[in-house]
């Protein structure tokens, strides 16, 4: 039990520190056993960045492994600093980031380019967090544009997996079976009915996407889609000295021309991350009303500040093609579903989120786990992207209030999902234009939101 306990209906205890609310395990919250088990498996998602570090930044495995430890520390920061979101990468932005990195030679040039991009992402989040424009932006952006960005990011993630030559095409058996199992456990209405009658089903549900991931890995090894691992014993020994040779302190800082080239990609990454923030808090709201024992603060500005801090740490000590995003969608959804089961199942959202990545950080030191999962790292990445796609589309559709919003959001989503580095810019412009021309009853001046709903929905207009 933690040293500090929460009274019914209040916030989880914390220490105030400027804009942050510090919560530490054993002091402010307990450790949750199901999230510990998930962390011991799901940490492989962080390791899945290693092939990209080797290919696009030109670094050896040992240095890339050291980068994952820096990432592991950064994953723990949101729960510690008062953000009720399970953090991850800006996952749907990865194809755009890799397209940007292809313009640079792997090695020093690419690392400097990645530094420039990640610093710019840091500055965007920092500016919007300090000025508190981030929270205002959530309310100011039209609902159709927000939902379109979320849905489009989901479609883009799914298309990347299903394309010819993609991971589903290369290893269909393991990924299709794993995806079906994960989706059934996390989202199926029939499985929820089974949970009400079976203690075993409820125990399985506690572990989120872990059962599906394990089944996918076993199937992959069995049918020969992935090589059998060479398990080694001991403690991992990342080469931090070698890692230093792949940082800007050793390589030098990029020129202004590189910073200029990085601006469009940085803006695209923020737009997608903004959609992640909306998805994350929407998932919290979906389960928060079921729990009157805890008050969860939804502070968008704090999310911006913590995300800026994580990206700054990465830029200087572990340039990261996945960038530091506010949400690991699949894990966040899994923890939210278990949180909805009540206080006995999970004392606080912070105890679940904090336990998950703290365990994942310690798992990085366990050589048997690292070597066992090394051959199947693509499975972890693919299942994450596929579940992210489903959740983004589901949440985006939920936010749309009428047929006109659904039409505008659909156009924005399709445009965003196009395989073009400028597609996000086009999607935003098209979304704003369509909102002004189609959704608003008056092109200029103020208007009554009630009138907007009546005119926007033909079904209501007819009635």
PDB file of C-alpha atoms in Angstrom, residues 224-394:
ATOM      1  CA  UNK A 224       8.552 -20.171 -39.435  1.00  0.00           C
ATOM      2  CA  UNK A 225       7.651 -16.535 -40.108  1.00  0.00           C
ATOM      3  CA  UNK A 226      10.198 -15.490 -37.470  1.00  0.00           C
ATOM      4  CA  UNK A 227      13.436 -17.217 -36.365  1.00  0.00           C
ATOM      5  CA  UNK A 228      13.599 -19.008 -33.039  1.00  0.00           C
ATOM      6  CA  UNK A 229      15.402 -16.769 -30.494  1.00  0.00           C
ATOM      7  CA  UNK A 230      18.872 -17.403 -29.101  1.00  0.00           C
ATOM      8  CA  UNK A 231      18.129 -16.726 -25.435  1.00  0.00           C
ATOM      9  CA  UNK A 232      21.058 -15.444 -23.377  1.00  0.00           C
ATOM     10  CA  UNK A 233      21.269 -15.025 -19.622  1.00  0.00           C
ATOM     11  CA  UNK A 234      22.461 -12.092 -17.584  1.00  0.00           C
ATOM     12  CA  UNK A 235      21.948  -8.343 -17.585  1.00  0.00           C
ATOM     13  CA  UNK A 236      21.902  -6.226 -20.731  1.00  0.00           C
ATOM     14  CA  UNK A 237      24.933  -4.030 -21.198  1.00  0.00           C
ATOM     15  CA  UNK A 238      24.097  -1.127 -23.506  1.00  0.00           C
ATOM     16  CA  UNK A 239      27.186   0.719 -24.693  1.00  0.00           C
ATOM     17  CA  UNK A 240      26.680   4.260 -23.396  1.00  0.00           C
ATOM     18  CA  UNK A 241      30.251   5.233 -24.351  1.00  0.00           C
ATOM     19  CA  UNK A 242      29.547   4.213 -27.936  1.00  0.00           C
ATOM     20  CA  UNK A 243      26.185   5.982 -27.765  1.00  0.00           C
ATOM     21  CA  UNK A 244      27.985   9.273 -27.041  1.00  0.00           C
ATOM     22  CA  UNK A 245      29.667   9.055 -30.439  1.00  0.00           C
ATOM     23  CA  UNK A 246      26.237   9.275 -32.080  1.00  0.00           C
ATOM     24  CA  UNK A 247      25.072  12.457 -30.340  1.00  0.00           C
ATOM     25  CA  UNK A 248      25.396  16.062 -31.474  1.00  0.00           C
ATOM     26  CA  UNK A 249      27.905  16.732 -28.668  1.00  0.00           C
ATOM     27  CA  UNK A 250      30.361  14.563 -30.608  1.00  0.00           C
ATOM     28  CA  UNK A 251      29.112  15.096 -34.171  1.00  0.00           C
ATOM     29  CA  UNK A 252      28.390  18.816 -34.037  1.00  0.00           C
ATOM     30  CA  UNK A 253      25.118  20.688 -34.436  1.00  0.00           C
ATOM     31  CA  UNK A 254      23.203  20.966 -37.730  1.00  0.00           C
ATOM     32  CA  UNK A 255      23.210  24.093 -39.862  1.00  0.00           C
ATOM     33  CA  UNK A 256      20.276  26.449 -40.256  1.00  0.00           C
ATOM     34  CA  UNK A 257      19.437  24.892 -43.627  1.00  0.00           C
ATOM     35  CA  UNK A 258      18.698  21.580 -41.886  1.00  0.00           C
ATOM     36  CA  UNK A 259      16.431  23.318 -39.365  1.00  0.00           C
ATOM     37  CA  UNK A 260      14.525  24.920 -42.237  1.00  0.00           C
ATOM     38  CA  UNK A 261      14.080  21.557 -43.983  1.00  0.00           C
ATOM     39  CA  UNK A 262      12.710  20.035 -40.764  1.00  0.00           C
ATOM     40  CA  UNK A 263       9.913  22.605 -40.209  1.00  0.00           C
ATOM     41  CA  UNK A 264       7.163  20.958 -42.347  1.00  0.00           C
ATOM     42  CA  UNK A 265       7.764  17.539 -40.770  1.00  0.00           C
ATOM     43  CA  UNK A 266       7.724  19.050 -37.273  1.00  0.00           C
ATOM     44  CA  UNK A 267       4.363  20.728 -37.943  1.00  0.00           C
ATOM     45  CA  UNK A 268       2.906  17.508 -39.331  1.00  0.00           C
ATOM     46  CA  UNK A 269       4.135  15.578 -36.269  1.00  0.00           C
ATOM     47  CA  UNK A 270       2.483  18.074 -33.924  1.00  0.00           C
ATOM     48  CA  UNK A 271      -0.855  17.926 -35.753  1.00  0.00           C
ATOM     49  CA  UNK A 272      -0.874  14.127 -35.426  1.00  0.00           C
ATOM     50  CA  UNK A 273       0.218  14.324 -31.762  1.00  0.00           C
ATOM     51  CA  UNK A 274      -2.575  16.808 -31.150  1.00  0.00           C
ATOM     52  CA  UNK A 275      -4.985  14.166 -32.399  1.00  0.00           C
ATOM     53  CA  UNK A 276      -3.393  11.685 -29.955  1.00  0.00           C
ATOM     54  CA  UNK A 277      -4.096  14.054 -27.054  1.00  0.00           C
ATOM     55  CA  UNK A 278      -7.761  14.210 -28.039  1.00  0.00           C
ATOM     56  CA  UNK A 279      -7.928  10.409 -28.362  1.00  0.00           C
ATOM     57  CA  UNK A 280      -6.229   9.930 -24.992  1.00  0.00           C
ATOM     58  CA  UNK A 281      -8.547  12.204 -23.026  1.00  0.00           C
ATOM     59  CA  UNK A 282     -11.581  10.853 -24.882  1.00  0.00           C
ATOM     60  CA  UNK A 283     -10.682   7.337 -23.732  1.00  0.00           C
ATOM     61  CA  UNK A 284     -10.271   8.642 -20.166  1.00  0.00           C
ATOM     62  CA  UNK A 285     -13.676  10.339 -20.284  1.00  0.00           C
ATOM     63  CA  UNK A 286     -15.294   7.113 -21.539  1.00  0.00           C
ATOM     64  CA  UNK A 287     -14.340   5.314 -18.305  1.00  0.00           C
ATOM     65  CA  UNK A 288     -14.044   8.192 -15.811  1.00  0.00           C
ATOM     66  CA  UNK A 289     -17.815   8.528 -15.372  1.00  0.00           C
ATOM     67  CA  UNK A 290     -17.857   4.928 -14.120  1.00  0.00           C
ATOM     68  CA  UNK A 291     -15.486   5.783 -11.271  1.00  0.00           C
ATOM     69  CA  UNK A 292     -16.754   8.414  -8.833  1.00  0.00           C
ATOM     70  CA  UNK A 293     -13.979   7.510  -6.374  1.00  0.00           C
ATOM     71  CA  UNK A 294     -11.237   9.399  -8.266  1.00  0.00           C
ATOM     72  CA  UNK A 295     -11.142  12.817  -9.884  1.00  0.00           C
ATOM     73  CA  UNK A 296      -8.846  12.792 -12.934  1.00  0.00           C
ATOM     74  CA  UNK A 297      -7.567  16.206 -13.994  1.00  0.00           C
ATOM     75  CA  UNK A 298      -7.444  16.736 -17.752  1.00  0.00           C
ATOM     76  CA  UNK A 299      -4.731  19.365 -18.158  1.00  0.00           C
ATOM     77  CA  UNK A 300      -3.817  19.715 -21.842  1.00  0.00           C
ATOM     78  CA  UNK A 301      -1.146  22.340 -21.117  1.00  0.00           C
ATOM     79  CA  UNK A 302       0.688  19.961 -18.754  1.00  0.00           C
ATOM     80  CA  UNK A 303       0.630  17.312 -21.488  1.00  0.00           C
ATOM     81  CA  UNK A 304       2.345  19.803 -23.799  1.00  0.00           C
ATOM     82  CA  UNK A 305       5.028  20.670 -21.222  1.00  0.00           C
ATOM     83  CA  UNK A 306       5.841  17.044 -20.378  1.00  0.00           C
ATOM     84  CA  UNK A 307       5.921  16.073 -24.055  1.00  0.00           C
ATOM     85  CA  UNK A 308       8.274  18.999 -24.727  1.00  0.00           C
ATOM     86  CA  UNK A 309      10.561  17.818 -21.911  1.00  0.00           C
ATOM     87  CA  UNK A 310      10.667  14.265 -23.275  1.00  0.00           C
ATOM     88  CA  UNK A 311      11.451  15.417 -26.814  1.00  0.00           C
ATOM     89  CA  UNK A 312      14.211  17.717 -25.520  1.00  0.00           C
ATOM     90  CA  UNK A 313      15.862  14.841 -23.629  1.00  0.00           C
ATOM     91  CA  UNK A 314      15.659  12.672 -26.743  1.00  0.00           C
ATOM     92  CA  UNK A 315      17.043  15.352 -29.037  1.00  0.00           C
ATOM     93  CA  UNK A 316      20.239  15.723 -27.002  1.00  0.00           C
ATOM     94  CA  UNK A 317      20.707  12.183 -25.679  1.00  0.00           C
ATOM     95  CA  UNK A 318      18.839   9.806 -28.025  1.00  0.00           C
ATOM     96  CA  UNK A 319      17.476  11.228 -31.312  1.00  0.00           C
ATOM     97  CA  UNK A 320      14.367   9.116 -31.918  1.00  0.00           C
ATOM     98  CA  UNK A 321      12.620   8.581 -35.297  1.00  0.00           C
ATOM     99  CA  UNK A 322       9.392   7.762 -33.463  1.00  0.00           C
ATOM    100  CA  UNK A 323       9.562  11.115 -31.617  1.00  0.00           C
ATOM    101  CA  UNK A 324       8.082  11.398 -28.111  1.00  0.00           C
ATOM    102  CA  UNK A 325       4.325  11.354 -28.331  1.00  0.00           C
ATOM    103  CA  UNK A 326       1.671  11.887 -25.659  1.00  0.00           C
ATOM    104  CA  UNK A 327      -0.048   8.526 -26.214  1.00  0.00           C
ATOM    105  CA  UNK A 328       0.668   4.811 -26.618  1.00  0.00           C
ATOM    106  CA  UNK A 329      -2.864   4.235 -27.880  1.00  0.00           C
ATOM    107  CA  UNK A 330      -3.121   0.450 -27.523  1.00  0.00           C
ATOM    108  CA  UNK A 331      -1.663   0.344 -23.999  1.00  0.00           C
ATOM    109  CA  UNK A 332      -3.675   3.378 -22.900  1.00  0.00           C
ATOM    110  CA  UNK A 333      -6.905   1.766 -24.119  1.00  0.00           C
ATOM    111  CA  UNK A 334      -6.041  -1.474 -22.325  1.00  0.00           C
ATOM    112  CA  UNK A 335      -5.369   0.308 -19.024  1.00  0.00           C
ATOM    113  CA  UNK A 336      -8.508   2.427 -19.408  1.00  0.00           C
ATOM    114  CA  UNK A 337     -10.637  -0.692 -19.906  1.00  0.00           C
ATOM    115  CA  UNK A 338      -9.247  -2.259 -16.722  1.00  0.00           C
ATOM    116  CA  UNK A 339      -9.624   1.009 -14.810  1.00  0.00           C
ATOM    117  CA  UNK A 340     -13.348   0.861 -15.623  1.00  0.00           C
ATOM    118  CA  UNK A 341     -13.613  -2.385 -13.652  1.00  0.00           C
ATOM    119  CA  UNK A 342     -13.422  -0.478 -10.357  1.00  0.00           C
ATOM    120  CA  UNK A 343     -11.044   0.513  -7.587  1.00  0.00           C
ATOM    121  CA  UNK A 344     -10.348  -3.066  -6.543  1.00  0.00           C
ATOM    122  CA  UNK A 345      -9.126  -3.815 -10.039  1.00  0.00           C
ATOM    123  CA  UNK A 346      -7.003  -0.625 -10.314  1.00  0.00           C
ATOM    124  CA  UNK A 347      -6.673   1.842  -7.456  1.00  0.00           C
ATOM    125  CA  UNK A 348      -5.863   4.867  -9.631  1.00  0.00           C
ATOM    126  CA  UNK A 349      -5.276   5.584 -13.292  1.00  0.00           C
ATOM    127  CA  UNK A 350      -1.826   6.811 -12.261  1.00  0.00           C
ATOM    128  CA  UNK A 351      -1.028   3.527 -10.524  1.00  0.00           C
ATOM    129  CA  UNK A 352      -1.836   1.634 -13.725  1.00  0.00           C
ATOM    130  CA  UNK A 353       0.010   3.971 -16.096  1.00  0.00           C
ATOM    131  CA  UNK A 354       2.950   4.428 -13.724  1.00  0.00           C
ATOM    132  CA  UNK A 355       3.397   0.695 -13.111  1.00  0.00           C
ATOM    133  CA  UNK A 356       3.276  -0.127 -16.820  1.00  0.00           C
ATOM    134  CA  UNK A 357       6.303   1.871 -17.978  1.00  0.00           C
ATOM    135  CA  UNK A 358       8.270   1.574 -14.730  1.00  0.00           C
ATOM    136  CA  UNK A 359       8.192  -2.203 -15.198  1.00  0.00           C
ATOM    137  CA  UNK A 360       9.061  -1.754 -18.865  1.00  0.00           C
ATOM    138  CA  UNK A 361      12.170   0.228 -17.876  1.00  0.00           C
ATOM    139  CA  UNK A 362      13.395  -2.539 -15.577  1.00  0.00           C
ATOM    140  CA  UNK A 363      12.626  -5.158 -18.244  1.00  0.00           C
ATOM    141  CA  UNK A 364      15.215  -3.522 -20.504  1.00  0.00           C
ATOM    142  CA  UNK A 365      17.902  -4.761 -18.099  1.00  0.00           C
ATOM    143  CA  UNK A 366      16.729  -8.398 -18.355  1.00  0.00           C
ATOM    144  CA  UNK A 367      18.892  -9.994 -21.054  1.00  0.00           C
ATOM    145  CA  UNK A 368      16.780 -13.186 -21.351  1.00  0.00           C
ATOM    146  CA  UNK A 369      13.684 -11.104 -22.206  1.00  0.00           C
ATOM    147  CA  UNK A 370      15.560  -8.804 -24.603  1.00  0.00           C
ATOM    148  CA  UNK A 371      17.148 -11.699 -26.509  1.00  0.00           C
ATOM    149  CA  UNK A 372      13.928 -13.745 -26.545  1.00  0.00           C
ATOM    150  CA  UNK A 373      11.885 -10.940 -28.111  1.00  0.00           C
ATOM    151  CA  UNK A 374      14.619  -9.627 -30.430  1.00  0.00           C
ATOM    152  CA  UNK A 375      13.565 -11.733 -33.488  1.00  0.00           C
ATOM    153  CA  UNK A 376       9.874 -10.795 -33.134  1.00  0.00           C
ATOM    154  CA  UNK A 377      10.174  -7.038 -32.626  1.00  0.00           C
ATOM    155  CA  UNK A 378       8.170  -6.363 -35.843  1.00  0.00           C
ATOM    156  CA  UNK A 379       5.158  -8.143 -34.296  1.00  0.00           C
ATOM    157  CA  UNK A 380       5.071  -5.701 -31.377  1.00  0.00           C
ATOM    158  CA  UNK A 381       5.256  -2.721 -33.724  1.00  0.00           C
ATOM    159  CA  UNK A 382       2.622  -4.048 -36.134  1.00  0.00           C
ATOM    160  CA  UNK A 383       0.066  -4.989 -33.475  1.00  0.00           C
ATOM    161  CA  UNK A 384       0.520  -1.549 -31.911  1.00  0.00           C
ATOM    162  CA  UNK A 385      -0.131   0.169 -35.244  1.00  0.00           C
ATOM    163  CA  UNK A 386      -3.149  -2.008 -36.091  1.00  0.00           C
ATOM    164  CA  UNK A 387      -4.811  -1.461 -32.706  1.00  0.00           C
ATOM    165  CA  UNK A 388      -3.954   2.240 -32.898  1.00  0.00           C
ATOM    166  CA  UNK A 389      -5.766   2.378 -36.243  1.00  0.00           C
ATOM    167  CA  UNK A 390      -8.910   0.765 -34.811  1.00  0.00           C
ATOM    168  CA  UNK A 391      -8.987   3.028 -31.748  1.00  0.00           C
ATOM    169  CA  UNK A 392      -8.356   6.208 -33.752  1.00  0.00           C
ATOM    170  CA  UNK A 393     -11.185   5.417 -36.169  1.00  0.00           C
ATOM    171  CA  UNK A 394     -13.544   4.424 -33.340  1.00  0.00           C
TER     172      UNK A 394
END
